XYZ file of N, CA and C in Angstrom:
570
model
N 8.486 23.201 -25.721
C 8.994 24.571 -25.272
C 10.507 24.029 -24.573
N 11.162 24.287 -24.796
C 12.613 23.910 -23.511
C 12.451 25.004 -22.326
N 12.503 24.726 -21.412
C 12.580 25.896 -20.493
C 14.170 25.826 -19.906
N 14.943 27.151 -19.830
C 15.750 27.070 -19.564
C 16.509 27.359 -17.738
N 16.963 26.819 -16.881
C 17.223 27.173 -15.808
C 17.333 28.510 -15.418
N 16.974 28.941 -14.467
C 17.800 30.155 -14.278
C 18.668 30.210 -13.254
N 19.595 30.847 -12.542
C 20.349 31.097 -11.721
C 19.935 31.294 -10.359
N 19.788 30.671 -9.479
C 19.063 30.640 -7.726
C 20.413 31.489 -7.048
N 21.550 31.546 -7.808
C 22.661 32.533 -6.935
C 23.041 33.404 -7.897
N 24.034 34.484 -7.136
C 24.071 35.615 -7.880
C 25.777 35.025 -8.917
N 25.983 34.915 -10.187
C 27.156 34.802 -10.444
C 26.824 33.443 -10.890
N 25.737 32.406 -10.688
C 25.853 31.095 -11.348
C 25.378 31.139 -12.736
N 26.488 30.235 -13.091
C 25.963 30.219 -15.114
C 24.825 29.315 -14.912
N 24.415 29.319 -16.840
C 22.845 28.324 -17.145
C 23.541 26.916 -16.537
N 24.696 26.780 -16.437
C 25.117 25.025 -16.285
C 25.348 24.967 -15.078
N 25.706 25.980 -14.146
C 25.971 25.409 -12.598
C 24.745 24.629 -12.106
N 25.457 23.659 -10.904
C 24.726 22.917 -10.090
C 23.919 23.676 -9.801
N 23.864 24.681 -9.075
C 23.087 25.973 -8.152
C 21.972 26.089 -9.015
N 22.161 26.308 -10.781
C 21.120 26.630 -11.019
C 20.033 25.371 -12.034
N 20.143 24.828 -11.366
C 19.180 23.858 -11.720
C 18.386 22.819 -10.693
N 18.898 22.935 -8.904
C 18.844 22.656 -7.968
C 17.313 23.429 -7.546
N 16.245 22.382 -7.258
C 15.099 23.394 -7.148
C 15.045 23.776 -5.538
N 14.379 24.704 -4.981
C 14.541 25.253 -4.023
C 13.446 24.445 -3.114
N 13.953 23.798 -1.972
C 13.249 23.078 -0.973
C 12.989 24.246 0.419
N 11.140 23.533 0.529
C 10.505 24.184 1.666
C 11.205 23.272 2.654
N 11.659 23.797 3.739
C 12.078 23.206 5.242
C 10.738 22.455 5.775
N 11.157 20.747 6.355
C 10.048 20.264 6.929
C 9.729 21.090 8.268
N 7.856 20.725 8.843
C 7.940 20.818 9.836
C 8.554 20.151 10.809
N 8.670 19.852 11.935
C 8.809 18.998 13.210
C 7.894 18.280 13.516
N 7.425 17.594 12.893
C 6.257 16.812 13.465
C 6.399 15.473 12.796
N 5.925 14.424 13.412
C 6.515 13.097 13.101
C 5.177 12.349 11.854
N 4.161 13.091 12.035
C 2.999 12.722 11.515
C 3.202 13.053 10.261
N 3.035 14.371 9.535
C 3.310 14.804 8.606
C 2.992 14.239 6.899
N 3.988 13.431 7.245
C 4.438 12.195 6.091
C 2.735 11.404 5.679
N 2.505 11.049 7.073
C 0.650 9.977 7.108
C -0.439 10.880 6.620
N -0.241 12.607 7.029
C -1.269 12.975 6.571
C -1.158 13.628 4.945
N -0.081 13.523 4.069
C 0.125 14.231 3.085
C -0.908 13.253 1.844
N -1.594 13.911 0.919
C -2.418 13.147 0.290
C -1.321 11.959 -0.831
N -2.054 11.158 -0.953
C -1.025 9.902 -1.996
C -2.455 9.345 -2.898
N -1.971 9.610 -4.130
C -2.718 9.088 -5.667
C -3.833 9.572 -4.929
N -4.570 10.435 -5.067
C -5.954 11.448 -4.811
C -6.336 11.421 -3.790
N -5.523 11.480 -2.998
C -6.536 11.209 -1.866
C -6.951 10.384 -1.929
N -6.575 8.809 -2.020
C -7.315 7.501 -2.216
C -7.671 6.525 -0.452
N -6.566 7.075 0.507
C -6.612 6.215 1.677
C -8.130 6.778 2.013
N -8.925 6.323 2.959
C -9.743 6.067 4.026
C -8.735 6.173 5.455
N -9.256 6.780 6.411
C -8.544 6.401 7.452
C -9.861 5.941 8.653
N -9.214 4.822 8.951
C -9.752 4.880 9.923
C -9.182 4.837 11.413
N -10.135 4.995 12.668
C -9.253 5.362 14.299
C -9.384 3.748 14.570
N -9.975 2.811 14.897
C -9.711 1.853 15.233
C -10.275 0.480 15.129
N -10.682 -0.575 16.275
C -10.864 -1.574 15.309
C -12.614 -1.659 14.661
N -13.305 -1.325 15.709
C -14.568 -1.650 15.023
C -14.985 -0.547 13.957
N -14.606 0.818 14.145
C -14.096 1.013 12.752
C -14.016 0.623 11.163
N -12.790 0.043 11.580
C -12.299 -0.726 10.546
C -13.112 -1.842 10.358
N -13.841 -3.051 11.475
C -14.575 -4.130 10.872
C -15.634 -3.348 10.376
N -16.634 -2.483 10.571
C -17.706 -1.852 9.711
C -16.865 -1.193 8.479
N -16.214 -0.720 8.469
C -15.706 -0.827 6.905
C -15.749 -2.025 5.824
N -14.772 -3.018 7.067
C -14.892 -4.294 6.049
C -16.037 -4.858 5.677
N -16.888 -4.737 6.385
C -18.274 -5.514 6.585
C -19.246 -4.867 5.074
N -18.751 -3.494 5.074
C -19.920 -2.978 4.222
C -19.219 -2.829 2.800
N -17.620 -2.954 2.803
C -17.499 -2.766 1.764
C -17.717 -3.800 0.286
N -17.777 -3.690 -0.438
C -18.664 -4.149 -1.820
C -16.837 -4.590 -2.666
N -15.984 -4.083 -2.553
C -14.633 -4.172 -3.514
C -13.590 -4.806 -1.625
N -12.795 -5.115 -2.662
C -11.538 -5.725 -2.349
C -11.091 -4.558 -1.222
N -10.266 -4.756 -0.538
C -9.550 -3.620 0.768
C -8.453 -3.891 1.220
N -7.744 -2.915 0.423
C -6.208 -2.632 0.745
C -5.955 -1.905 2.348
N -5.330 -2.413 3.070
C -5.263 -1.886 4.184
C -3.937 -1.406 4.351
N -3.212 -0.390 5.095
C -2.125 0.375 5.328
C -2.043 0.308 6.557
N -1.120 -0.383 6.870
C -0.713 -0.443 8.761
C 0.613 1.004 8.990
N 0.522 1.853 9.407
C 1.496 2.476 9.952
C 1.116 3.308 11.384
N 2.400 3.477 11.963
C 3.090 4.575 13.242
C 3.101 5.839 12.748
N 3.049 6.817 13.732
C 4.294 7.930 13.339
C 5.318 7.727 13.769
N 6.078 6.949 14.731
C 7.752 6.983 14.444
C 7.873 5.920 13.569
N 7.342 5.370 13.091
C 8.001 4.462 11.588
C 8.579 5.201 10.689
N 10.109 4.839 10.727
C 10.846 6.035 9.564
C 10.735 5.285 8.561
N 10.622 3.649 8.300
C 10.498 2.985 7.405
C 9.178 3.003 6.625
N 8.104 3.547 7.274
C 6.564 3.886 6.714
C 7.177 5.241 6.268
N 7.444 6.355 6.578
C 7.907 7.492 5.880
C 8.266 7.249 4.858
N 9.265 6.225 4.302
C 10.080 5.944 3.434
C 9.304 5.575 2.571
N 8.758 4.483 2.999
C 8.069 3.609 1.877
C 6.939 4.005 1.763
N 5.694 4.185 1.896
C 4.222 5.008 1.377
C 4.463 5.970 0.499
N 5.295 7.449 0.439
C 5.338 8.023 -0.931
C 5.573 6.743 -1.985
N 6.428 6.105 -1.804
C 6.793 5.206 -2.916
C 5.244 4.323 -3.287
N 4.522 4.140 -2.359
C 3.277 3.283 -3.017
C 2.444 4.245 -3.395
N 2.657 5.693 -3.017
C 1.629 6.862 -3.935
C 1.729 7.113 -4.837
N 2.765 6.780 -5.633
C 3.979 6.930 -7.161
C 3.395 5.661 -7.814
N 3.042 4.183 -6.770
C 2.840 3.485 -7.724
C 1.368 3.236 -7.979
N 0.501 3.812 -7.369
C -0.766 3.944 -7.698
C -1.298 5.185 -8.037
N -0.524 6.001 -8.601
C -0.540 7.341 -9.125
C -0.338 6.301 -10.538
N 0.107 5.717 -10.622
C 0.421 4.902 -12.050
C -0.445 3.760 -12.501
N -1.164 3.838 -11.498
C -2.194 2.091 -12.078
C -2.992 3.076 -13.070
N -3.821 1.642 -13.942
C -4.478 1.884 -15.019
C -5.807 2.113 -13.909
N -6.922 2.822 -14.456
C -8.101 3.521 -14.198
C -8.997 2.220 -13.628
N -8.745 0.955 -14.265
C -9.578 -0.405 -14.328
C -8.819 -1.061 -12.720
N -7.935 -0.512 -12.530
C -7.322 -1.785 -11.658
C -7.204 -0.462 -10.341
N -6.934 0.682 -10.109
C -6.935 1.811 -9.588
C -8.822 1.952 -8.423
N -9.691 1.316 -9.784
C -11.155 1.737 -8.853
C -11.473 0.022 -8.753
N -10.883 -0.985 -9.036
C -11.048 -2.046 -8.223
C -10.923 -2.338 -6.518
N -10.514 -1.380 -6.025
C -10.074 -1.804 -4.619
C -10.516 -0.601 -3.704
N -10.510 -0.559 -2.585
C -10.798 0.437 -1.653
C -9.806 0.538 -0.621
N -9.190 1.670 -0.793
C -8.011 1.814 -0.044
C -8.126 2.361 1.341
N -7.873 1.769 2.795
C -7.808 1.862 4.217
C -6.931 2.476 4.513
N -6.272 3.363 5.142
C -5.137 3.259 6.194
C -5.473 3.073 7.764
N -4.531 2.422 8.441
C -5.313 2.702 9.942
C -3.664 3.094 10.644
N -3.425 3.820 11.760
C -2.380 3.876 12.800
C -2.703 2.919 13.904
N -1.284 1.981 14.126
C -1.440 0.737 14.734
C -0.893 1.621 15.827
N -0.631 2.720 16.308
C 0.154 3.131 17.733
C -1.013 2.616 18.998
N -2.304 2.972 18.629
C -3.240 3.449 19.697
C -4.130 1.825 19.948
N -3.894 0.813 18.916
C -4.643 -0.372 18.610
C -3.997 -1.121 19.733
N -5.034 -2.135 20.199
C -4.578 -3.472 21.073
C -3.315 -4.379 20.358
N -2.245 -4.752 21.100
C -1.186 -5.674 20.581
C -1.737 -6.966 19.860
N -2.675 -7.597 20.897
C -3.021 -8.509 20.752
C -4.076 -8.879 19.264
N -4.593 -7.701 19.015
C -5.560 -7.484 17.525
C -4.932 -7.620 16.624
N -3.884 -6.330 16.547
C -2.535 -6.015 15.603
C -2.137 -7.547 15.207
N -1.935 -8.221 15.839
C -1.294 -9.241 15.884
C -1.711 -10.724 15.030
N -3.234 -10.575 15.787
C -4.364 -11.252 14.876
C -3.741 -11.217 13.108
N -4.505 -10.340 12.733
C -4.013 -9.521 11.446
C -2.770 -9.475 10.781
N -2.133 -10.794 11.754
C -0.599 -11.019 10.990
C -0.107 -9.878 10.715
N -0.040 -8.933 11.379
C 1.429 -7.535 11.158
C 2.541 -8.276 12.234
N 3.469 -8.311 12.097
C 4.357 -8.422 12.280
C 5.654 -7.463 12.383
N 6.251 -6.715 11.149
C 6.929 -5.353 10.896
C 6.185 -4.362 10.185
N 6.669 -3.301 10.134
C 6.049 -1.993 9.509
C 7.449 -1.797 8.732
N 7.254 -1.640 7.591
C 5.768 -0.948 6.781
C 5.174 -2.211 5.860
N 3.555 -2.410 6.526
C 2.672 -3.396 5.799
C 1.992 -3.335 5.383
N 1.070 -4.317 4.753
C -0.015 -4.089 4.286
C -0.807 -5.023 4.085
N -2.439 -5.089 4.196
C -2.903 -6.317 4.275
C -4.274 -6.108 3.202
N -4.446 -7.349 2.419
C -5.274 -7.358 2.154
C -6.856 -8.221 2.408
N -7.911 -7.596 1.855
C -9.273 -8.578 2.619
C -9.937 -8.687 1.397
N -10.654 -9.635 1.109
C -11.790 -10.001 -0.071
C -13.230 -9.148 0.869
N -13.726 -8.949 -0.515
C -14.934 -8.065 0.092
C -15.850 -8.981 1.316
N -15.959 -8.082 2.374
C -16.724 -8.954 3.357
C -16.154 -9.585 4.201
N -15.132 -9.995 4.056
C -13.590 -10.736 5.003
C -13.343 -9.699 6.293
N -13.732 -10.065 6.896
C -13.213 -9.128 8.821
C -12.381 -9.455 9.405
N -12.541 -11.242 9.886
C -11.741 -11.577 10.853
C -10.163 -11.900 10.648
N -10.183 -11.995 9.533
C -8.483 -12.307 9.013
C -8.258 -11.870 7.684
N -6.906 -11.553 6.956
C -6.611 -10.843 5.732
C -6.442 -12.012 4.945
N -6.714 -11.802 3.600
C -6.064 -12.713 2.934
C -4.586 -13.251 2.621
N -3.970 -11.782 2.931
C -2.499 -11.670 2.984
C -2.305 -10.624 4.016
N -0.834 -10.582 4.849
C -0.687 -9.054 4.925
C 0.730 -9.151 4.380
N 1.675 -8.619 3.852
C 2.748 -8.388 3.294
C 3.877 -7.357 3.899
N 4.751 -7.072 3.862
C 5.687 -6.540 4.563
C 5.759 -5.390 3.331
N 5.957 -4.002 3.247
C 5.939 -3.237 1.741
C 7.559 -2.270 2.356
N 8.397 -3.104 2.095
C 9.736 -1.847 2.240
C 9.747 -1.477 0.954
N 10.542 -0.194 1.208
C 10.696 0.940 -0.389
C 10.763 0.080 -0.862
N 12.141 -0.466 -1.405
C 12.539 -1.134 -2.160
C 11.146 -2.120 -3.192
N 10.743 -2.736 -2.376
C 9.543 -3.351 -3.008
C 8.303 -3.054 -3.201
N 8.172 -1.738 -2.812
C 6.863 -0.922 -3.193
C 6.381 -1.220 -4.748
N 7.394 -1.327 -5.550
C 7.367 -1.517 -6.699
C 5.867 -2.615 -7.083
N 6.207 -3.310 -6.048
C 5.464 -4.747 -6.903
C 3.969 -4.787 -6.621
N 3.289 -3.287 -6.069
C 2.174 -3.505 -5.496
C 1.502 -3.980 -6.592
N 1.584 -2.657 -7.761
C 0.700 -3.603 -8.682
C 0.686 -4.855 -8.949
N 1.496 -5.366 -9.189
C 1.432 -6.499 -9.792
C 0.809 -7.362 -8.899
N 1.081 -7.291 -7.437
C 0.446 -8.126 -6.285
C -1.300 -7.463 -6.194
N -1.879 -6.559 -6.388
C -3.299 -6.164 -6.758
C -3.844 -6.972 -7.958
N -3.022 -6.858 -9.275
C -3.710 -7.506 -10.557
C -3.827 -9.041 -10.101
N -2.558 -9.473 -9.293
C -2.801 -11.125 -8.940
C -4.161 -11.275 -7.802
N -4.425 -10.570 -7.148
C -5.794 -10.426 -6.395
C -6.482 -10.818 -7.109
N -6.584 -10.024 -8.246
C -7.841 -9.673 -9.041
C -8.015 -10.892 -9.767
N -7.545 -11.481 -9.995
C -7.450 -12.395 -10.899
C -7.922 -13.811 -10.468
N -7.236 -13.784 -8.488
C -8.020 -14.914 -7.950
C -8.534 -14.680 -6.874
N -10.503 -14.166 -7.472
C -11.079 -13.950 -6.011
C -11.048 -15.023 -5.131
N -11.258 -15.101 -3.989
C -11.782 -15.538 -2.946
C -10.352 -16.327 -2.377
N -9.399 -16.215 -2.660
C -7.981 -16.871 -2.625
C -7.645 -17.039 -1.410
N -6.580 -17.357 -0.263
C -5.362 -17.007 0.125
C -4.646 -17.010 -0.142
N -3.563 -16.376 0.093
C -2.260 -15.927 -0.760
C -0.994 -15.402 0.707
N 0.192 -16.377 0.231
C 1.351 -16.254 0.788
C 1.938 -15.037 -0.223
N 3.199 -14.870 0.609
C 4.193 -14.203 -0.544
C 5.989 -14.757 -0.659
N 6.517 -14.664 -1.488
C 7.306 -14.818 -1.518
C 8.707 -13.890 -1.100
N 9.848 -14.572 -1.358
C 10.748 -13.285 -0.889
C 10.792 -11.987 -1.128
N 10.097 -11.602 -2.656
C 10.314 -10.711 -3.231
C 9.123 -10.022 -2.592
N 7.645 -10.461 -1.917
C 6.843 -10.061 -1.564
C 5.590 -9.731 -2.678
N 5.978 -10.881 -3.302
C 5.136 -11.133 -4.284
C 3.729 -12.155 -3.995
N 2.511 -11.975 -4.280
C 1.834 -12.860 -4.054
C 1.689 -14.479 -4.690
N 1.532 -15.210 -4.134
C 1.270 -16.606 -4.523
C 0.193 -17.426 -3.685
N -0.772 -18.203 -4.654
C -1.928 -18.641 -3.829
C -1.529 -19.540 -2.757
N -1.808 -19.523 -1.681
C -1.678 -20.090 -0.270
C -1.730 -21.864 -0.800
N -3.274 -21.415 -0.644
C -4.308 -23.315 -0.626
C -4.826 -22.971 -1.742
N -4.419 -24.016 -2.840
C -5.142 -24.117 -4.284
C -6.789 -24.468 -4.184
N -7.406 -23.982 -4.385
C -9.147 -24.149 -4.247
C -9.202 -25.552 -4.948
N -9.960 -25.872 -5.170
C -10.266 -27.149 -6.115
C -10.628 -27.172 -7.573
N -11.075 -26.039 -8.013
C -11.243 -25.392 -9.418
C -9.643 -25.178 -10.006
N -8.843 -24.366 -9.203
C -7.880 -24.131 -9.321
C -6.806 -25.625 -9.582
N -7.150 -26.279 -9.151
C -6.411 -27.601 -9.006
C -7.033 -28.864 -10.250
N -8.291 -28.229 -10.714
C -9.115 -28.945 -11.793
C -8.305 -28.364 -13.089
N -8.044 -27.144 -13.170
C -7.381 -26.421 -13.810
C -6.062 -26.528 -14.566
N -5.253 -26.887 -13.101
C -3.795 -27.587 -13.442
C -4.101 -28.896 -13.912
N -4.702 -29.421 -13.982
C -4.950 -31.336 -14.430
C -5.488 -30.880 -15.626
N -6.303 -30.512 -16.204
C -6.989 -30.335 -17.486
C -5.103 -29.401 -18.397
N -4.467 -28.596 -18.321
C -3.889 -27.758 -18.664
C -2.491 -28.844 -18.956
N -2.709 -29.391 -17.830
C -0.955 -30.262 -17.732
C -1.336 -31.822 -19.070
N -2.871 -32.278 -18.777
C -2.532 -33.518 -19.789
C -2.571 -32.917 -21.327
């Protein structure tokens, strides 16, 4: 069934630009509205400090994807809705393979944030199950690179226990190959 656009202003015809433009509600003038907006079925569990994050990471039976944000970060405001769209498109197996956590770094100790390899916002970290001290990888997630989230998480699932680095496109690569990976590469080379 095809819907025909209804005029929004008097005298606008069915092909008028004003007839297809949706009505937009004005945004509230607060900088944290975007961070509280539900994305991907409210998948993100919010932690408020380092101790709560450590506890969550220790209890986790699944790998953890941690979203770092700050209320003043305009890049986060543009990027994280794209991340939510990407998560919405994940197949169920991929979506259910991770725990999703977010943390506001505005009130955290700067030294601890830097120890987690956070240099710029927006960024995310990936922790293997039970890993607490340092993440397997921390990568920047600018709006244009949010589309690679699915590929990165799929790669992380295929390489459990590995440490990663990222290339210029923010795609994961194995940083330190394990002996098993080296043996496998040698077998396939012969």
